[in-house]
Amino acid sequence: SITFTLTELAASAVDNGPAMTYREIGRHLGLDSETIRRTEQAALIKCRCWCERHGYRLGDLLRKAAGGV
């Protein structure tokens, strides 16, 4: 399913897996690169809003998830 595949891709990104272009991700999911870009932007907006409501900064959480300080 697409949801499972997106979860796998997200886990790969957090684990510092190989970087993929929108085109490569789209090819993997059977979608065009513009759909992938818009989906990413919508997800980032939702994450930023959640972080603001809970007193976090998105960049800090992403760095922590990637193993940074």
CSV table of C-alpha atoms in Angstrom, one decimal:
chain,number,residue,atom,x,y,z
A,1,SER,CA,0.0,0.0,0.0
A,2,ILE,CA,1.1,3.6,-0.5
A,3,THR,CA,0.9,4.4,3.2
A,4,PHE,CA,3.3,1.5,4.1
A,5,THR,CA,5.6,2.6,1.3
A,6,LEU,CA,5.6,6.2,2.5
A,7,THR,CA,6.4,4.9,6.0
A,8,GLU,CA,9.3,2.9,4.6
A,9,LEU,CA,10.6,6.0,2.7
A,10,ALA,CA,10.3,8.2,5.8
A,11,ALA,CA,12.1,5.7,7.9
A,12,SER,CA,14.9,5.5,5.3
A,13,ALA,CA,15.2,9.3,5.4
A,14,VAL,CA,15.4,9.4,9.1
A,15,ASP,CA,18.0,6.7,9.2
A,16,ASN,CA,20.1,8.7,6.7
A,17,GLY,CA,19.3,6.4,3.8
A,18,PRO,CA,20.2,7.4,0.3
A,19,ALA,CA,18.7,10.7,-0.7
A,20,MET,CA,16.0,10.4,-3.4
A,21,THR,CA,14.7,13.1,-5.8
A,22,TYR,CA,11.0,13.8,-6.1
A,23,ARG,CA,11.1,12.0,-9.4
A,24,GLU,CA,12.6,8.8,-7.9
A,25,ILE,CA,10.1,8.8,-5.1
A,26,GLY,CA,7.3,9.4,-7.6
A,27,ARG,CA,8.5,6.5,-9.8
A,28,HIS,CA,8.6,4.2,-6.7
A,29,LEU,CA,5.0,5.2,-5.7
A,30,GLY,CA,3.6,5.5,-9.2
A,31,LEU,CA,3.0,9.3,-8.8
A,32,ASP,CA,4.5,12.3,-10.6
A,33,SER,CA,7.2,14.5,-9.0
A,34,GLU,CA,4.8,17.5,-8.5
A,35,THR,CA,2.4,15.4,-6.4
A,36,ILE,CA,5.3,14.3,-4.2
A,37,ARG,CA,6.5,17.9,-3.8
A,38,ARG,CA,3.0,19.1,-2.9
A,39,THR,CA,2.6,16.2,-0.4
A,40,GLU,CA,5.9,17.0,1.2
A,41,GLN,CA,5.0,20.7,1.6
A,42,ALA,CA,1.6,19.8,3.1
A,43,ALA,CA,3.2,17.5,5.6
A,44,LEU,CA,5.8,20.1,6.6
A,45,ILE,CA,3.1,22.6,7.2
A,46,LYS,CA,1.2,20.2,9.4
A,47,CYS,CA,4.4,19.3,11.3
A,48,ARG,CA,5.3,23.0,11.8
A,49,CYS,CA,1.7,23.8,13.1
A,50,TRP,CA,1.9,20.8,15.5
A,51,CYS,CA,5.3,21.9,16.7
A,52,GLU,CA,4.1,25.5,17.3
A,53,ARG,CA,1.1,24.3,19.3
A,54,HIS,CA,3.3,22.2,21.5
A,55,GLY,CA,6.2,24.5,21.9
A,56,TYR,CA,8.8,22.7,19.7
A,57,ARG,CA,10.8,23.8,16.8
A,58,LEU,CA,10.6,21.6,13.7
A,59,GLY,CA,14.2,21.9,12.8
A,60,ASP,CA,15.3,20.8,16.3
A,61,LEU,CA,13.0,17.7,16.1
A,62,LEU,CA,14.3,16.8,12.6
A,63,ARG,CA,17.9,17.1,13.7
A,64,LYS,CA,17.2,14.9,16.8
A,65,ALA,CA,15.5,12.3,14.6
A,66,ALA,CA,18.4,12.2,12.3
A,67,GLY,CA,20.8,11.6,15.2
A,68,GLY,CA,22.1,15.1,15.6
A,69,VAL,CA,22.3,17.2,18.7
